[in-house]
GROMACS .gro file of C-alpha atoms in nm:
model
   74
    1MET     CA    1  -0.019  -0.005   0.008
    2MET     CA    2   0.122   0.359  -0.069
    3ASN     CA    3   0.183   0.613   0.243
    4CYS     CA    4   0.065   0.967   0.246
    5ARG     CA    5   0.404   1.120   0.066
    6GLU     CA    6   0.366   0.838  -0.240
    7VAL     CA    7   0.004   0.957  -0.288
    8ALA     CA    8   0.068   1.315  -0.258
    9ASN     CA    9   0.406   1.244  -0.522
   10ASN     CA   10   0.119   1.075  -0.744
   11LEU     CA   11  -0.169   1.275  -0.717
   12TYR     CA   12  -0.190   1.465  -1.055
   13GLU     CA   13  -0.075   1.138  -1.249
   14TYR     CA   14  -0.353   0.958  -1.058
   15LEU     CA   15  -0.595   1.292  -1.100
   16ASP     CA   16  -0.516   1.255  -1.482
   17ARG     CA   17  -0.540   0.859  -1.499
   18GLU     CA   18  -0.177   0.834  -1.602
   19LEU     CA   19  -0.099   0.582  -1.360
   20SER     CA   20  -0.086   0.197  -1.439
   21THR     CA   21  -0.368   0.015  -1.337
   22ASP     CA   22  -0.196  -0.161  -1.006
   23GLU     CA   23  -0.085   0.198  -0.911
   24ILE     CA   24  -0.439   0.344  -0.917
   25ARG     CA   25  -0.542   0.031  -0.727
   26THR     CA   26  -0.283   0.100  -0.437
   27VAL     CA   27  -0.374   0.476  -0.430
   28LYS     CA   28  -0.753   0.396  -0.398
   29GLU     CA   29  -0.656   0.126  -0.097
   30HIS     CA   30  -0.482   0.415   0.075
   31LEU     CA   31  -0.761   0.666   0.030
   32GLN     CA   32  -1.010   0.454   0.176
   33CYS     CA   33  -0.838   0.446   0.497
   34CYS     CA   34  -0.659   0.769   0.523
   35HIS     CA   35  -0.892   1.053   0.546
   36ASP     CA   36  -0.617   1.321   0.500
   37CYS     CA   37  -0.516   1.193   0.182
   38PHE     CA   38  -0.889   1.150   0.079
   39GLU     CA   39  -0.981   1.493   0.148
   40LEU     CA   40  -0.663   1.621   0.000
   41VAL     CA   41  -0.775   1.416  -0.356
   42ALA     CA   42  -1.125   1.548  -0.321
   43PHE     CA   43  -1.001   1.914  -0.310
   44GLU     CA   44  -0.745   1.870  -0.619
   45SER     CA   45  -1.016   1.708  -0.798
   46GLY     CA   46  -1.248   2.000  -0.748
   47VAL     CA   47  -1.010   2.277  -0.835
   48ILE     CA   48  -0.916   2.072  -1.174
   49LYS     CA   49  -1.284   2.047  -1.244
   50LEU     CA   50  -1.365   2.425  -1.156
   51VAL     CA   51  -1.071   2.507  -1.402
   52ARG     CA   52  -1.186   2.323  -1.675
   53ARG     CA   53  -1.565   2.456  -1.622
   54ASP     CA   54  -1.451   2.805  -1.606
   55CYS     CA   55  -1.140   2.787  -1.835
   56GLY     CA   56  -1.190   2.501  -2.043
   57SER     CA   57  -1.343   2.716  -2.343
   58VAL     CA   58  -1.056   2.976  -2.346
   59LYS     CA   59  -0.843   2.952  -2.648
   60ALA     CA   60  -0.482   3.066  -2.636
   61PRO     CA   61  -0.399   3.326  -2.867
   62ASP     CA   62  -0.266   3.198  -3.203
   63HIS     CA   63   0.073   3.371  -3.143
   64LEU     CA   64   0.125   3.202  -2.820
   65ARG     CA   65   0.033   2.864  -2.965
   66GLU     CA   66   0.275   2.902  -3.241
   67ARG     CA   67   0.571   2.996  -3.008
   68ILE     CA   68   0.497   2.701  -2.772
   69GLN     CA   69   0.488   2.481  -3.053
   70GLN     CA   70   0.824   2.591  -3.199
   71ILE     CA   71   0.955   2.544  -2.819
   72THR     CA   72   0.831   2.217  -2.786
   73ARG     CA   73   0.971   2.125  -3.126
   74GLY     CA   74   1.312   2.199  -3.026
   0.00000   0.00000   0.00000
């Protein structure tokens, strides 16, 4: 089972569903018995939902998108 530090270190990967099936299972097991981590995950999940709801339709300006693409291409 994961400890609190491991859950915190994997929090965003867990919320973004980027963990393996086994890792997700171990996080869920920890959340069932740790109120503090459960509250942390619930809070962060709520923040993500709020940002997606209120900012999800905002499109970055074309010049910014082009610059980011240039940077990520190397």
